[in-house]
C-alpha cells in the first residue's frame, strides 16, 4: 500500500513538472542575441545616472554586444557615463535596439522643439533644449539647455 502511494505521488509530481515546463515554454521565448547586435539596457536599477529620477529614460543605449555568457547573460560595451557599472546583464533587462525608420514613419522627429525665451545676457547662445518638463502645480515649464559660450567683442 505504501509503495503504491509512493508511485502515485511520483507520477503526480512528474505530471506537475511537465505541465509547468509546458506553460513556461509557451509564454517565454529564448532571446536570439548575437555578438555585434545593438541593444538597450533597462535603467530603473541604475543609481549612477545623474539627474532627476522622474526624467530618467527607462532604457540606456544603444550598446554593442561584446560576448554571450550562456543563454541568460550578455556582456555589452558601456559608454563612459556608465563605465563604473558592470558590463554583464541578464537578458531580462535587455531589449533589441530598433532605430527609427524614416520611410515607415515619415513624420517622426519632423516637429521642431520650441525654444524657451532667451534668458541669456549675450555671453551664451542656446543651441538646443536637452530636457523639458511641465510642473503640475504651476503653469511653468522647466528646461535644461545646451549652450555654447561666445566671445563678445566690445568697442571701447
PDB file of C-alpha atoms in Angstrom:
ATOM      1  CA  UNK A   1       0.000   0.000   0.000  1.00  0.00           C
ATOM      2  CA  UNK A   2       2.802   2.386   0.909  1.00  0.00           C
ATOM      3  CA  UNK A   3       4.701   1.577  -2.286  1.00  0.00           C
ATOM      4  CA  UNK A   4       1.567   2.173  -4.389  1.00  0.00           C
ATOM      5  CA  UNK A   5       1.047   5.598  -2.763  1.00  0.00           C
ATOM      6  CA  UNK A   6       4.698   6.472  -3.342  1.00  0.00           C
ATOM      7  CA  UNK A   7       4.499   5.620  -7.080  1.00  0.00           C
ATOM      8  CA  UNK A   8       1.287   7.634  -7.416  1.00  0.00           C
ATOM      9  CA  UNK A   9       2.946  10.670  -5.745  1.00  0.00           C
ATOM     10  CA  UNK A  10       5.993  10.401  -8.033  1.00  0.00           C
ATOM     11  CA  UNK A  11       3.720  10.206 -11.112  1.00  0.00           C
ATOM     12  CA  UNK A  12       1.709  13.255  -9.940  1.00  0.00           C
ATOM     13  CA  UNK A  13       4.907  15.259  -9.341  1.00  0.00           C
ATOM     14  CA  UNK A  14       6.204  14.320 -12.798  1.00  0.00           C
ATOM     15  CA  UNK A  15       2.925  15.399 -14.399  1.00  0.00           C
ATOM     16  CA  UNK A  16       3.058  18.674 -12.476  1.00  0.00           C
ATOM     17  CA  UNK A  17       6.655  19.367 -13.594  1.00  0.00           C
ATOM     18  CA  UNK A  18       5.773  18.566 -17.221  1.00  0.00           C
ATOM     19  CA  UNK A  19       2.745  20.894 -17.109  1.00  0.00           C
ATOM     20  CA  UNK A  20       4.815  23.697 -15.540  1.00  0.00           C
ATOM     21  CA  UNK A  21       7.509  23.282 -18.214  1.00  0.00           C
ATOM     22  CA  UNK A  22       4.860  23.352 -20.961  1.00  0.00           C
ATOM     23  CA  UNK A  23       3.332  26.577 -19.598  1.00  0.00           C
ATOM     24  CA  UNK A  24       6.767  28.207 -19.181  1.00  0.00           C
ATOM     25  CA  UNK A  25       7.852  27.283 -22.707  1.00  0.00           C
ATOM     26  CA  UNK A  26       4.550  28.547 -24.093  1.00  0.00           C
ATOM     27  CA  UNK A  27       4.958  32.042 -22.645  1.00  0.00           C
ATOM     28  CA  UNK A  28       8.745  32.558 -22.797  1.00  0.00           C
ATOM     29  CA  UNK A  29      10.795  32.814 -25.955  1.00  0.00           C
ATOM     30  CA  UNK A  30      14.541  32.316 -25.843  1.00  0.00           C
ATOM     31  CA  UNK A  31      16.353  35.507 -26.853  1.00  0.00           C
ATOM     32  CA  UNK A  32      18.254  35.392 -30.125  1.00  0.00           C
ATOM     33  CA  UNK A  33      21.045  37.869 -29.410  1.00  0.00           C
ATOM     34  CA  UNK A  34      24.293  37.654 -31.369  1.00  0.00           C
ATOM     35  CA  UNK A  35      27.681  39.258 -30.850  1.00  0.00           C
ATOM     36  CA  UNK A  36      27.673  42.674 -32.527  1.00  0.00           C
ATOM     37  CA  UNK A  37      23.923  43.337 -32.187  1.00  0.00           C
ATOM     38  CA  UNK A  38      22.729  46.676 -30.814  1.00  0.00           C
ATOM     39  CA  UNK A  39      20.732  46.511 -27.564  1.00  0.00           C
ATOM     40  CA  UNK A  40      19.325  48.885 -24.939  1.00  0.00           C
ATOM     41  CA  UNK A  41      19.615  48.187 -21.210  1.00  0.00           C
ATOM     42  CA  UNK A  42      16.862  48.808 -18.644  1.00  0.00           C
ATOM     43  CA  UNK A  43      17.805  51.591 -16.189  1.00  0.00           C
ATOM     44  CA  UNK A  44      15.397  51.541 -13.191  1.00  0.00           C
ATOM     45  CA  UNK A  45      18.058  49.886 -11.018  1.00  0.00           C
ATOM     46  CA  UNK A  46      20.860  52.244 -12.087  1.00  0.00           C
ATOM     47  CA  UNK A  47      21.844  54.595  -9.272  1.00  0.00           C
ATOM     48  CA  UNK A  48      24.724  56.290 -11.058  1.00  0.00           C
ATOM     49  CA  UNK A  49      22.788  58.144 -13.762  1.00  0.00           C
ATOM     50  CA  UNK A  50      22.776  61.823 -12.911  1.00  0.00           C
ATOM     51  CA  UNK A  51      19.654  63.913 -12.799  1.00  0.00           C
ATOM     52  CA  UNK A  52      16.102  63.645 -11.576  1.00  0.00           C
ATOM     53  CA  UNK A  53      14.657  60.117 -11.370  1.00  0.00           C
ATOM     54  CA  UNK A  54      11.409  61.247 -12.987  1.00  0.00           C
ATOM     55  CA  UNK A  55      13.183  62.491 -16.101  1.00  0.00           C
ATOM     56  CA  UNK A  56      15.419  59.440 -16.450  1.00  0.00           C
ATOM     57  CA  UNK A  57      14.962  57.413 -19.608  1.00  0.00           C
ATOM     58  CA  UNK A  58      13.728  53.839 -18.987  1.00  0.00           C
ATOM     59  CA  UNK A  59      16.454  52.418 -21.245  1.00  0.00           C
ATOM     60  CA  UNK A  60      20.073  53.387 -21.884  1.00  0.00           C
ATOM     61  CA  UNK A  61      21.863  52.699 -25.100  1.00  0.00           C
ATOM     62  CA  UNK A  62      22.248  51.505 -27.766  1.00  0.00           C
ATOM     63  CA  UNK A  63      25.242  49.370 -26.848  1.00  0.00           C
ATOM     64  CA  UNK A  64      27.063  46.694 -28.834  1.00  0.00           C
ATOM     65  CA  UNK A  65      27.059  43.112 -27.515  1.00  0.00           C
ATOM     66  CA  UNK A  66      30.659  42.029 -26.852  1.00  0.00           C
ATOM     67  CA  UNK A  67      30.035  38.439 -25.796  1.00  0.00           C
ATOM     68  CA  UNK A  68      27.370  35.974 -24.683  1.00  0.00           C
ATOM     69  CA  UNK A  69      27.623  34.176 -21.333  1.00  0.00           C
ATOM     70  CA  UNK A  70      25.285  31.248 -21.863  1.00  0.00           C
ATOM     71  CA  UNK A  71      21.648  31.816 -22.811  1.00  0.00           C
ATOM     72  CA  UNK A  72      20.773  34.210 -19.999  1.00  0.00           C
ATOM     73  CA  UNK A  73      23.587  36.780 -19.816  1.00  0.00           C
ATOM     74  CA  UNK A  74      25.250  39.146 -22.242  1.00  0.00           C
ATOM     75  CA  UNK A  75      28.216  41.485 -21.960  1.00  0.00           C
ATOM     76  CA  UNK A  76      27.913  44.909 -23.567  1.00  0.00           C
ATOM     77  CA  UNK A  77      30.352  47.725 -24.250  1.00  0.00           C
ATOM     78  CA  UNK A  78      29.196  50.579 -21.997  1.00  0.00           C
ATOM     79  CA  UNK A  79      29.759  54.292 -22.567  1.00  0.00           C
ATOM     80  CA  UNK A  80      31.925  56.484 -20.321  1.00  0.00           C
ATOM     81  CA  UNK A  81      28.907  57.675 -18.331  1.00  0.00           C
ATOM     82  CA  UNK A  82      28.154  54.096 -17.265  1.00  0.00           C
ATOM     83  CA  UNK A  83      31.778  52.920 -17.066  1.00  0.00           C
ATOM     84  CA  UNK A  84      31.576  52.136 -13.324  1.00  0.00           C
ATOM     85  CA  UNK A  85      28.665  49.743 -13.981  1.00  0.00           C
ATOM     86  CA  UNK A  86      29.398  46.036 -14.501  1.00  0.00           C
ATOM     87  CA  UNK A  87      29.019  45.303 -18.233  1.00  0.00           C
ATOM     88  CA  UNK A  88      27.243  41.932 -17.833  1.00  0.00           C
ATOM     89  CA  UNK A  89      23.441  41.985 -17.778  1.00  0.00           C
ATOM     90  CA  UNK A  90      20.731  39.316 -17.705  1.00  0.00           C
ATOM     91  CA  UNK A  91      18.686  39.084 -20.889  1.00  0.00           C
ATOM     92  CA  UNK A  92      15.545  40.048 -18.952  1.00  0.00           C
ATOM     93  CA  UNK A  93      16.949  43.613 -18.618  1.00  0.00           C
ATOM     94  CA  UNK A  94      17.929  43.925 -22.296  1.00  0.00           C
ATOM     95  CA  UNK A  95      15.918  44.694 -25.445  1.00  0.00           C
ATOM     96  CA  UNK A  96      16.996  44.807 -29.066  1.00  0.00           C
ATOM     97  CA  UNK A  97      17.538  48.326 -30.378  1.00  0.00           C
ATOM     98  CA  UNK A  98      15.141  49.403 -33.104  1.00  0.00           C
ATOM     99  CA  UNK A  99      16.225  52.543 -34.899  1.00  0.00           C
ATOM    100  CA  UNK A 100      13.676  54.971 -36.239  1.00  0.00           C
ATOM    101  CA  UNK A 101      12.946  54.237 -39.867  1.00  0.00           C
ATOM    102  CA  UNK A 102      12.186  57.438 -41.781  1.00  0.00           C
ATOM    103  CA  UNK A 103      10.469  55.536 -44.612  1.00  0.00           C
ATOM    104  CA  UNK A 104       7.977  53.824 -42.296  1.00  0.00           C
ATOM    105  CA  UNK A 105       7.478  56.876 -40.077  1.00  0.00           C
ATOM    106  CA  UNK A 106       7.898  59.956 -42.273  1.00  0.00           C
ATOM    107  CA  UNK A 107       6.535  62.446 -39.718  1.00  0.00           C
ATOM    108  CA  UNK A 108       8.664  61.286 -36.773  1.00  0.00           C
ATOM    109  CA  UNK A 109      11.123  63.922 -35.493  1.00  0.00           C
ATOM    110  CA  UNK A 110       9.890  66.477 -38.034  1.00  0.00           C
ATOM    111  CA  UNK A 111       8.389  68.789 -35.426  1.00  0.00           C
ATOM    112  CA  UNK A 112      10.865  71.438 -34.226  1.00  0.00           C
ATOM    113  CA  UNK A 113      11.354  71.894 -30.489  1.00  0.00           C
ATOM    114  CA  UNK A 114      10.170  75.164 -29.029  1.00  0.00           C
ATOM    115  CA  UNK A 115      12.978  77.200 -27.535  1.00  0.00           C
ATOM    116  CA  UNK A 116      12.208  78.948 -24.272  1.00  0.00           C
ATOM    117  CA  UNK A 117      12.589  82.716 -24.011  1.00  0.00           C
ATOM    118  CA  UNK A 118      16.214  83.794 -24.328  1.00  0.00           C
ATOM    119  CA  UNK A 119      17.343  84.477 -20.768  1.00  0.00           C
ATOM    120  CA  UNK A 120      20.979  84.878 -21.629  1.00  0.00           C
ATOM    121  CA  UNK A 121      22.830  88.112 -21.138  1.00  0.00           C
ATOM    122  CA  UNK A 122      24.541  87.933 -24.518  1.00  0.00           C
ATOM    123  CA  UNK A 123      27.523  85.862 -23.387  1.00  0.00           C
ATOM    124  CA  UNK A 124      25.918  82.479 -24.157  1.00  0.00           C
ATOM    125  CA  UNK A 125      23.819  81.222 -27.018  1.00  0.00           C
ATOM    126  CA  UNK A 126      21.209  78.497 -26.585  1.00  0.00           C
ATOM    127  CA  UNK A 127      21.868  75.719 -29.095  1.00  0.00           C
ATOM    128  CA  UNK A 128      19.179  73.160 -28.188  1.00  0.00           C
ATOM    129  CA  UNK A 129      16.758  72.028 -25.498  1.00  0.00           C
ATOM    130  CA  UNK A 130      18.107  68.880 -23.812  1.00  0.00           C
ATOM    131  CA  UNK A 131      15.171  68.159 -21.475  1.00  0.00           C
ATOM    132  CA  UNK A 132      11.829  69.761 -20.760  1.00  0.00           C
ATOM    133  CA  UNK A 133       9.153  69.217 -18.134  1.00  0.00           C
ATOM    134  CA  UNK A 134       5.950  70.910 -17.051  1.00  0.00           C
ATOM    135  CA  UNK A 135       5.289  71.329 -13.350  1.00  0.00           C
ATOM    136  CA  UNK A 136       1.893  70.007 -12.273  1.00  0.00           C
ATOM    137  CA  UNK A 137       1.177  72.591  -9.598  1.00  0.00           C
ATOM    138  CA  UNK A 138       2.227  75.610 -11.658  1.00  0.00           C
ATOM    139  CA  UNK A 139       1.770  76.593 -15.255  1.00  0.00           C
ATOM    140  CA  UNK A 140       5.519  76.729 -15.766  1.00  0.00           C
ATOM    141  CA  UNK A 141       7.925  74.790 -17.918  1.00  0.00           C
ATOM    142  CA  UNK A 142      11.468  73.954 -16.878  1.00  0.00           C
ATOM    143  CA  UNK A 143      14.208  73.474 -19.450  1.00  0.00           C
ATOM    144  CA  UNK A 144      17.711  72.005 -19.474  1.00  0.00           C
ATOM    145  CA  UNK A 145      19.572  73.884 -22.179  1.00  0.00           C
ATOM    146  CA  UNK A 146      22.680  73.176 -24.207  1.00  0.00           C
ATOM    147  CA  UNK A 147      24.706  76.351 -24.582  1.00  0.00           C
ATOM    148  CA  UNK A 148      27.853  77.477 -26.338  1.00  0.00           C
ATOM    149  CA  UNK A 149      29.964  80.205 -24.761  1.00  0.00           C
ATOM    150  CA  UNK A 150      30.544  83.084 -27.142  1.00  0.00           C
ATOM    151  CA  UNK A 151      33.221  85.749 -27.021  1.00  0.00           C
ATOM    152  CA  UNK A 152      31.639  89.172 -27.121  1.00  0.00           C
ATOM    153  CA  UNK A 153      33.699  91.951 -28.719  1.00  0.00           C
ATOM    154  CA  UNK A 154      33.110  95.369 -27.246  1.00  0.00           C
ATOM    155  CA  UNK A 155      34.313  98.654 -28.601  1.00  0.00           C
ATOM    156  CA  UNK A 156      35.893 100.977 -26.059  1.00  0.00           C
TER     157      UNK A 156
END
